[in-house]
Amino acid sequence: MDLLDEFLPYAQSCLKHASERARLAALLTLWVAKWRGKHRVLDYSRSHHGAYLHFNQLMEGKWVQAFTFVATRREGVCLRGPEPDRTRKSHKFRHNPLDAAPLDALFEAWSQHPEARPAGHAVEFFLDETPDETWAACLAEVLAHLGA
């Protein structure tokens, strides 16, 4: 929860309404609570572009960024994933390739939601555009495709 405590105040400052800040806190608390296990870690980073809460998973002996919550002053808060940079990073795994099928399946599942926006090799869900039912469905799809 320490990384969430670092990310959440900045992310909430990117939102205008108190109700959206409370909704974000509840949403992130649930996602972080479900992202447990020895093969899963959270990572936090911040730059002049914004703040990032990365959800990483160990797949076939390699740590892979599955998806990221992104907070920026200009755009607000969004969920971006899964693993938008997986094609560029694939050269690192040339001798021991990563089976990206679970990430591809998650991408396909998330792409089916009408709120999903294309973002390069990933999709984005913005907090203010996405209803709670879609957030719950996305979390269920994460657990189904990447394992509970």
Backbone as CSV, one residue per row, in Angstrom:
resi,resn,N_x,N_y,N_z,CA_x,CA_y,CA_z,C_x,C_y,C_z
1,MET,0.821,-1.201,0.000,0.000,0.000,0.000,0.864,1.264,0.000
2,ASP,2.159,1.170,0.260,3.009,2.342,0.298,3.054,3.056,-1.046
3,LEU,3.142,2.283,-2.124,3.189,2.897,-3.454,1.861,3.561,-3.791
4,LEU,0.776,2.958,-3.352,-0.530,3.575,-3.560,-0.613,4.897,-2.802
5,ASP,-0.031,4.927,-1.600,-0.034,6.163,-0.807,0.781,7.270,-1.478
6,GLU,1.763,6.881,-2.284,2.548,7.875,-3.026,1.809,8.341,-4.283
7,PHE,1.174,7.405,-4.973,0.516,7.715,-6.244,-0.803,8.458,-6.043
8,LEU,-1.590,8.014,-5.083,-2.957,8.517,-4.924,-3.069,10.037,-4.723
9,PRO,-2.286,10.669,-3.854,-2.445,12.120,-3.693,-2.202,12.899,-4.997
10,TYR,-1.177,12.503,-5.749,-0.929,13.187,-7.016,-2.073,12.932,-7.987
11,ALA,-2.516,11.681,-8.080,-3.604,11.348,-9.004,-4.881,12.094,-8.638
12,GLN,-5.180,12.176,-7.360,-6.386,12.892,-6.941,-6.279,14.383,-7.245
13,SER,-5.077,14.935,-7.194,-4.918,16.362,-7.503,-5.159,16.651,-8.985
14,CYS,-5.168,15.620,-9.816,-5.429,15.787,-11.253,-6.922,15.777,-11.564
15,LEU,-7.758,15.528,-10.563,-9.208,15.451,-10.752,-9.873,16.684,-10.148
16,LYS,-10.953,17.127,-10.789,-11.606,18.368,-10.371,-12.587,18.186,-9.219
17,HIS,-13.353,17.102,-9.243,-14.449,16.942,-8.296,-14.094,15.984,-7.165
18,ALA,-14.572,16.306,-5.966,-14.302,15.470,-4.796,-14.878,14.070,-4.973
19,SER,-16.021,13.959,-5.642,-16.623,12.637,-5.851,-15.729,11.769,-6.738
20,GLU,-15.092,12.361,-7.719,-14.182,11.607,-8.588,-12.925,11.192,-7.824
21,ARG,-12.451,12.045,-6.914,-11.280,11.698,-6.103,-11.591,10.517,-5.189
22,ALA,-12.782,10.511,-4.591,-13.188,9.400,-3.728,-13.379,8.124,-4.551
23,ARG,-13.952,8.268,-5.732,-14.146,7.119,-6.625,-12.801,6.515,-7.030
24,LEU,-11.823,7.370,-7.329,-10.494,6.895,-7.691,-9.848,6.145,-6.531
25,ALA,-9.974,6.677,-5.329,-9.379,6.020,-4.156,-9.977,4.629,-3.961
26,ALA,-11.291,4.502,-4.089,-11.947,3.199,-3.932,-11.523,2.239,-5.040
27,LEU,-11.471,2.739,-6.251,-11.094,1.919,-7.404,-9.661,1.397,-7.267
28,LEU,-8.728,2.291,-6.983,-7.328,1.880,-6.872,-7.089,0.959,-5.678
29,THR,-7.767,1.206,-4.579,-7.629,0.341,-3.414,-8.059,-1.079,-3.753
30,LEU,-9.154,-1.222,-4.500,-9.622,-2.541,-4.908,-8.635,-3.211,-5.863
31,TRP,-8.161,-2.485,-6.876,-7.233,-3.063,-7.849,-5.927,-3.490,-7.180
32,VAL,-5.405,-2.654,-6.280,-4.156,-2.990,-5.586,-4.367,-4.198,-4.676
33,ALA,-5.520,-4.275,-4.007,-5.809,-5.411,-3.134,-5.894,-6.714,-3.920
34,LYS,-6.433,-6.661,-5.123,-6.550,-7.869,-5.958,-5.223,-8.246,-6.607
35,TRP,-4.284,-7.306,-6.699,-2.997,-7.545,-7.351,-2.003,-8.038,-6.296
36,ARG,-2.266,-9.181,-5.756,-1.432,-9.757,-4.712,-0.787,-11.037,-5.223
37,GLY,0.325,-11.388,-4.628,0.972,-12.646,-4.945,2.459,-12.464,-5.160
38,LYS,3.180,-13.567,-5.073,4.628,-13.491,-5.208,5.068,-13.229,-6.638
39,HIS,4.163,-13.370,-7.597,4.494,-13.133,-8.998,3.970,-11.788,-9.501
40,ARG,3.571,-10.927,-8.575,3.033,-9.617,-8.949,3.627,-8.546,-8.053
41,VAL,3.990,-7.433,-8.657,4.490,-6.294,-7.893,3.927,-5.002,-8.472
42,LEU,3.915,-3.988,-7.648,3.560,-2.642,-8.084,4.843,-1.834,-8.183
43,ASP,4.839,-0.872,-9.079,5.981,0.022,-9.221,5.422,1.420,-9.450
44,TYR,6.047,2.397,-8.820,5.590,3.786,-8.934,6.701,4.610,-9.563
45,SER,6.325,5.479,-10.480,7.297,6.420,-11.030,6.594,7.745,-11.264
46,ARG,7.407,8.800,-11.274,6.855,10.137,-11.486,7.863,10.954,-12.267
47,SER,7.354,11.746,-13.193,8.202,12.621,-13.988,7.445,13.917,-14.225
48,HIS,8.015,14.786,-15.042,7.299,16.027,-15.343,6.081,15.764,-16.226
49,HIS,5.958,14.549,-16.766,4.778,14.183,-17.564,3.601,13.778,-16.687
50,GLY,3.871,13.271,-15.482,2.812,12.808,-14.601,3.303,11.732,-13.662
51,ALA,2.344,10.984,-13.098,2.662,9.886,-12.180,2.116,8.597,-12.761
52,TYR,2.815,7.503,-12.452,2.486,6.209,-13.040,2.517,5.137,-11.964
53,LEU,1.462,4.339,-11.885,1.409,3.192,-10.992,1.380,1.957,-11.886
54,HIS,2.525,1.268,-11.979,2.684,0.130,-12.876,2.313,-1.161,-12.149
55,PHE,1.552,-1.996,-12.824,1.205,-3.318,-12.332,2.031,-4.316,-13.139
56,ASN,3.038,-4.914,-12.491,3.970,-5.827,-13.165,3.705,-7.258,-12.723
57,GLN,3.943,-8.177,-13.665,3.734,-9.588,-13.369,4.905,-10.412,-13.896
58,LEU,5.275,-11.436,-13.142,6.319,-12.361,-13.563,5.682,-13.397,-14.481
59,MET,6.125,-13.389,-15.740,5.603,-14.330,-16.738,6.785,-15.056,-17.359
60,GLU,6.824,-16.371,-17.187,7.883,-17.202,-17.756,9.276,-16.716,-17.343
61,GLY,9.396,-16.323,-16.077,10.684,-15.893,-15.564,11.079,-14.477,-15.918
62,LYS,10.171,-13.688,-16.509,10.462,-12.310,-16.899,9.418,-11.382,-16.274
63,TRP,9.883,-10.250,-15.760,8.943,-9.258,-15.240,8.406,-8.442,-16.406
64,VAL,7.082,-8.398,-16.506,6.413,-7.726,-17.614,5.438,-6.702,-17.042
65,GLN,5.440,-5.518,-17.623,4.464,-4.502,-17.240,3.140,-4.871,-17.888
66,ALA,2.162,-5.253,-17.076,0.872,-5.669,-17.607,0.015,-4.457,-17.993
67,PHE,-0.090,-3.486,-17.070,-0.867,-2.269,-17.335,-0.455,-1.220,-16.328
68,THR,-0.889,0.009,-16.565,-0.459,1.143,-15.745,-1.612,2.114,-15.545
69,PHE,-1.749,2.625,-14.334,-2.616,3.772,-14.097,-1.753,5.016,-14.267
70,VAL,-2.228,5.947,-15.075,-1.482,7.152,-15.419,-2.273,8.369,-14.942
71,ALA,-1.589,9.288,-14.267,-2.226,10.528,-13.809,-1.443,11.708,-14.382
72,THR,-2.132,12.559,-15.134,-1.512,13.768,-15.662,-2.428,14.950,-15.395
73,ARG,-1.828,16.100,-15.225,-2.623,17.305,-14.944,-3.542,17.652,-16.115
74,ARG,-3.075,17.432,-17.326,-3.851,17.810,-18.508,-5.006,16.862,-18.793
75,GLU,-4.750,15.547,-18.678,-5.752,14.569,-19.103,-6.497,13.897,-17.964
76,GLY,-6.038,14.036,-16.741,-6.687,13.362,-15.629,-6.056,12.011,-15.363
77,VAL,-6.894,11.029,-15.044,-6.401,9.697,-14.691,-6.952,8.682,-15.677
78,CYS,-6.062,7.782,-16.120,-6.507,6.719,-17.016,-5.777,5.425,-16.697
79,LEU,-6.352,4.347,-17.183,-5.731,3.024,-17.142,-5.236,2.746,-18.544
80,ARG,-3.951,2.413,-18.687,-3.378,2.144,-20.007,-2.757,0.755,-19.987
81,GLY,-3.091,-0.018,-20.983,-2.496,-1.347,-21.043,-3.218,-2.219,-22.038
82,PRO,-2.943,-3.458,-22.079,-1.862,-4.117,-21.368,-0.549,-4.014,-22.117
83,GLU,0.524,-3.800,-21.345,1.906,-3.776,-21.828,2.026,-3.090,-23.190
84,PRO,1.875,-1.780,-23.235,1.879,-1.073,-24.513,3.197,-1.159,-25.277
85,ASP,4.271,-1.500,-24.591,5.583,-1.488,-25.224,6.086,-2.896,-25.531
86,ARG,5.184,-3.875,-25.547,5.641,-5.259,-25.660,6.301,-5.567,-26.991
87,THR,5.935,-4.883,-28.066,6.569,-5.183,-29.352,7.992,-4.648,-29.395
88,ARG,8.235,-3.469,-28.851,9.584,-2.916,-28.841,10.501,-3.713,-27.915
89,LYS,9.971,-4.172,-26.804,10.782,-4.893,-25.837,11.049,-6.337,-26.257
90,SER,10.388,-6.825,-27.278,10.509,-8.235,-27.629,11.934,-8.623,-28.025
91,HIS,12.759,-7.657,-28.466,14.132,-7.990,-28.839,14.937,-8.518,-27.651
92,LYS,14.560,-8.101,-26.421,15.274,-8.585,-25.236,15.046,-10.075,-25.035
93,PHE,13.949,-10.589,-25.563,13.565,-11.976,-25.332,13.796,-12.845,-26.571
94,ARG,14.687,-12.430,-27.459,14.888,-13.149,-28.710,15.286,-14.604,-28.476
95,HIS,16.186,-14.843,-27.512,16.655,-16.204,-27.259,15.731,-16.976,-26.328
96,ASN,14.889,-16.289,-25.631,13.930,-16.917,-24.736,12.631,-16.127,-24.841
97,PRO,11.885,-16.312,-25.936,10.740,-15.449,-26.207,9.628,-15.560,-25.158
98,LEU,8.955,-14.458,-24.977,7.844,-14.384,-24.043,6.561,-14.794,-24.762
99,ASP,5.793,-15.660,-24.146,4.481,-16.000,-24.678,3.518,-14.887,-24.263
100,ALA,3.206,-14.007,-25.201,2.379,-12.839,-24.898,0.888,-13.131,-25.034
101,ALA,0.514,-14.392,-25.197,-0.898,-14.740,-25.390,-1.809,-14.214,-24.277
102,PRO,-1.427,-14.317,-22.978,-2.310,-13.768,-21.947,-2.492,-12.246,-22.082
103,LEU,-1.423,-11.538,-22.415,-1.528,-10.083,-22.593,-2.362,-9.752,-23.827
104,ASP,-2.178,-10.515,-24.896,-2.969,-10.290,-26.113,-4.447,-10.567,-25.857
105,ALA,-4.744,-11.613,-25.081,-6.131,-11.928,-24.748,-6.752,-10.817,-23.901
106,LEU,-5.965,-10.277,-22.965,-6.457,-9.166,-22.143,-6.687,-7.929,-23.009
107,PHE,-5.778,-7.656,-23.929,-5.950,-6.533,-24.849,-7.245,-6.687,-25.650
108,GLU,-7.484,-7.879,-26.168,-8.708,-8.119,-26.950,-9.957,-7.934,-26.090
109,ALA,-9.920,-8.438,-24.862,-11.076,-8.294,-23.968,-11.338,-6.824,-23.655
110,TRP,-10.274,-6.079,-23.338,-10.447,-4.659,-23.024,-10.881,-3.865,-24.247
111,SER,-10.442,-4.260,-25.422,-10.793,-3.539,-26.655,-12.286,-3.625,-26.966
112,GLN,-12.952,-4.627,-26.431,-14.384,-4.814,-26.707,-15.262,-3.809,-25.969
113,HIS,-14.740,-3.167,-24.945,-15.537,-2.198,-24.192,-15.672,-0.903,-25.002
114,PRO,-16.872,-0.330,-25.049,-17.053,0.902,-25.834,-16.267,2.096,-25.297
115,GLU,-15.878,2.080,-24.025,-15.125,3.188,-23.443,-13.636,3.132,-23.773
116,ALA,-13.170,2.019,-24.298,-11.744,1.843,-24.586,-11.323,2.739,-25.744
117,ARG,-10.229,3.453,-25.536,-9.643,4.284,-26.594,-8.339,3.655,-27.048
118,PRO,-8.058,3.655,-28.352,-6.764,3.134,-28.793,-5.626,4.034,-28.311
119,ALA,-4.513,3.397,-27.923,-3.327,4.127,-27.453,-2.092,3.355,-27.899
120,GLY,-1.750,3.461,-29.160,-0.619,2.706,-29.689,-0.927,1.231,-29.695
121,HIS,-0.112,0.443,-29.007,-0.330,-0.997,-28.912,-1.174,-1.356,-27.697
122,ALA,-1.817,-0.381,-27.104,-2.608,-0.602,-25.895,-3.964,0.091,-26.045
123,VAL,-4.746,0.031,-24.993,-5.995,0.787,-24.912,-5.967,1.603,-23.626
124,GLU,-6.784,2.641,-23.597,-6.883,3.506,-22.419,-8.328,3.601,-21.975
125,PHE,-8.518,3.662,-20.671,-9.816,3.926,-20.067,-9.649,5.137,-19.165
126,PHE,-10.376,6.210,-19.438,-10.294,7.409,-18.605,-11.326,7.332,-17.491
127,LEU,-10.916,7.735,-16.302,-11.762,7.629,-15.123,-13.103,8.323,-15.310
128,ASP,-13.085,9.528,-15.881,-14.329,10.295,-15.994,-15.257,9.785,-17.092
129,GLU,-14.779,8.919,-17.986,-15.596,8.401,-19.086,-16.068,6.967,-18.863
130,THR,-15.516,6.303,-17.867,-15.747,4.875,-17.693,-16.617,4.609,-16.470
131,PRO,-17.757,3.930,-16.662,-18.623,3.625,-15.516,-18.029,2.525,-14.635
132,ASP,-18.523,2.446,-13.418,-18.017,1.472,-12.450,-18.166,0.029,-12.935
133,GLU,-19.230,-0.260,-13.696,-19.439,-1.617,-14.201,-18.303,-2.024,-15.137
134,THR,-17.816,-1.093,-15.943,-16.716,-1.394,-16.860,-15.421,-1.601,-16.083
135,TRP,-15.193,-0.792,-15.036,-14.001,-0.991,-14.204,-14.028,-2.385,-13.577
136,ALA,-15.197,-2.805,-13.085,-15.321,-4.137,-12.487,-15.075,-5.223,-13.531
137,ALA,-15.595,-5.024,-14.732,-15.385,-5.999,-15.811,-13.910,-6.078,-16.200
138,CYS,-13.245,-4.935,-16.274,-11.817,-4.925,-16.614,-10.985,-5.657,-15.568
139,LEU,-11.312,-5.449,-14.296,-10.587,-6.140,-13.237,-10.843,-7.641,-13.307
140,ALA,-12.084,-8.035,-13.575,-12.391,-9.459,-13.721,-11.635,-10.068,-14.891
141,GLU,-11.496,-9.305,-15.980,-10.761,-9.797,-17.140,-9.267,-9.926,-16.839
142,VAL,-8.729,-9.012,-16.052,-7.328,-9.110,-15.633,-7.115,-10.415,-14.877
143,LEU,-7.987,-10.669,-13.907,-7.839,-11.876,-13.089,-8.067,-13.138,-13.901
144,ALA,-8.955,-13.077,-14.884,-9.226,-14.252,-15.721,-8.053,-14.550,-16.667
145,HIS,-7.499,-13.521,-17.300,-6.454,-13.740,-18.310,-5.052,-13.848,-17.734
146,LEU,-4.794,-13.153,-16.640,-3.445,-13.180,-16.053,-3.391,-14.042,-14.794
147,GLY,-4.493,-14.695,-14.477,-4.533,-15.569,-13.313,-4.900,-14.831,-12.058
148,ALA,-5.701,-15.471,-11.229,-6.116,-14.861,-9.963,-5.043,-15.108,-8.961
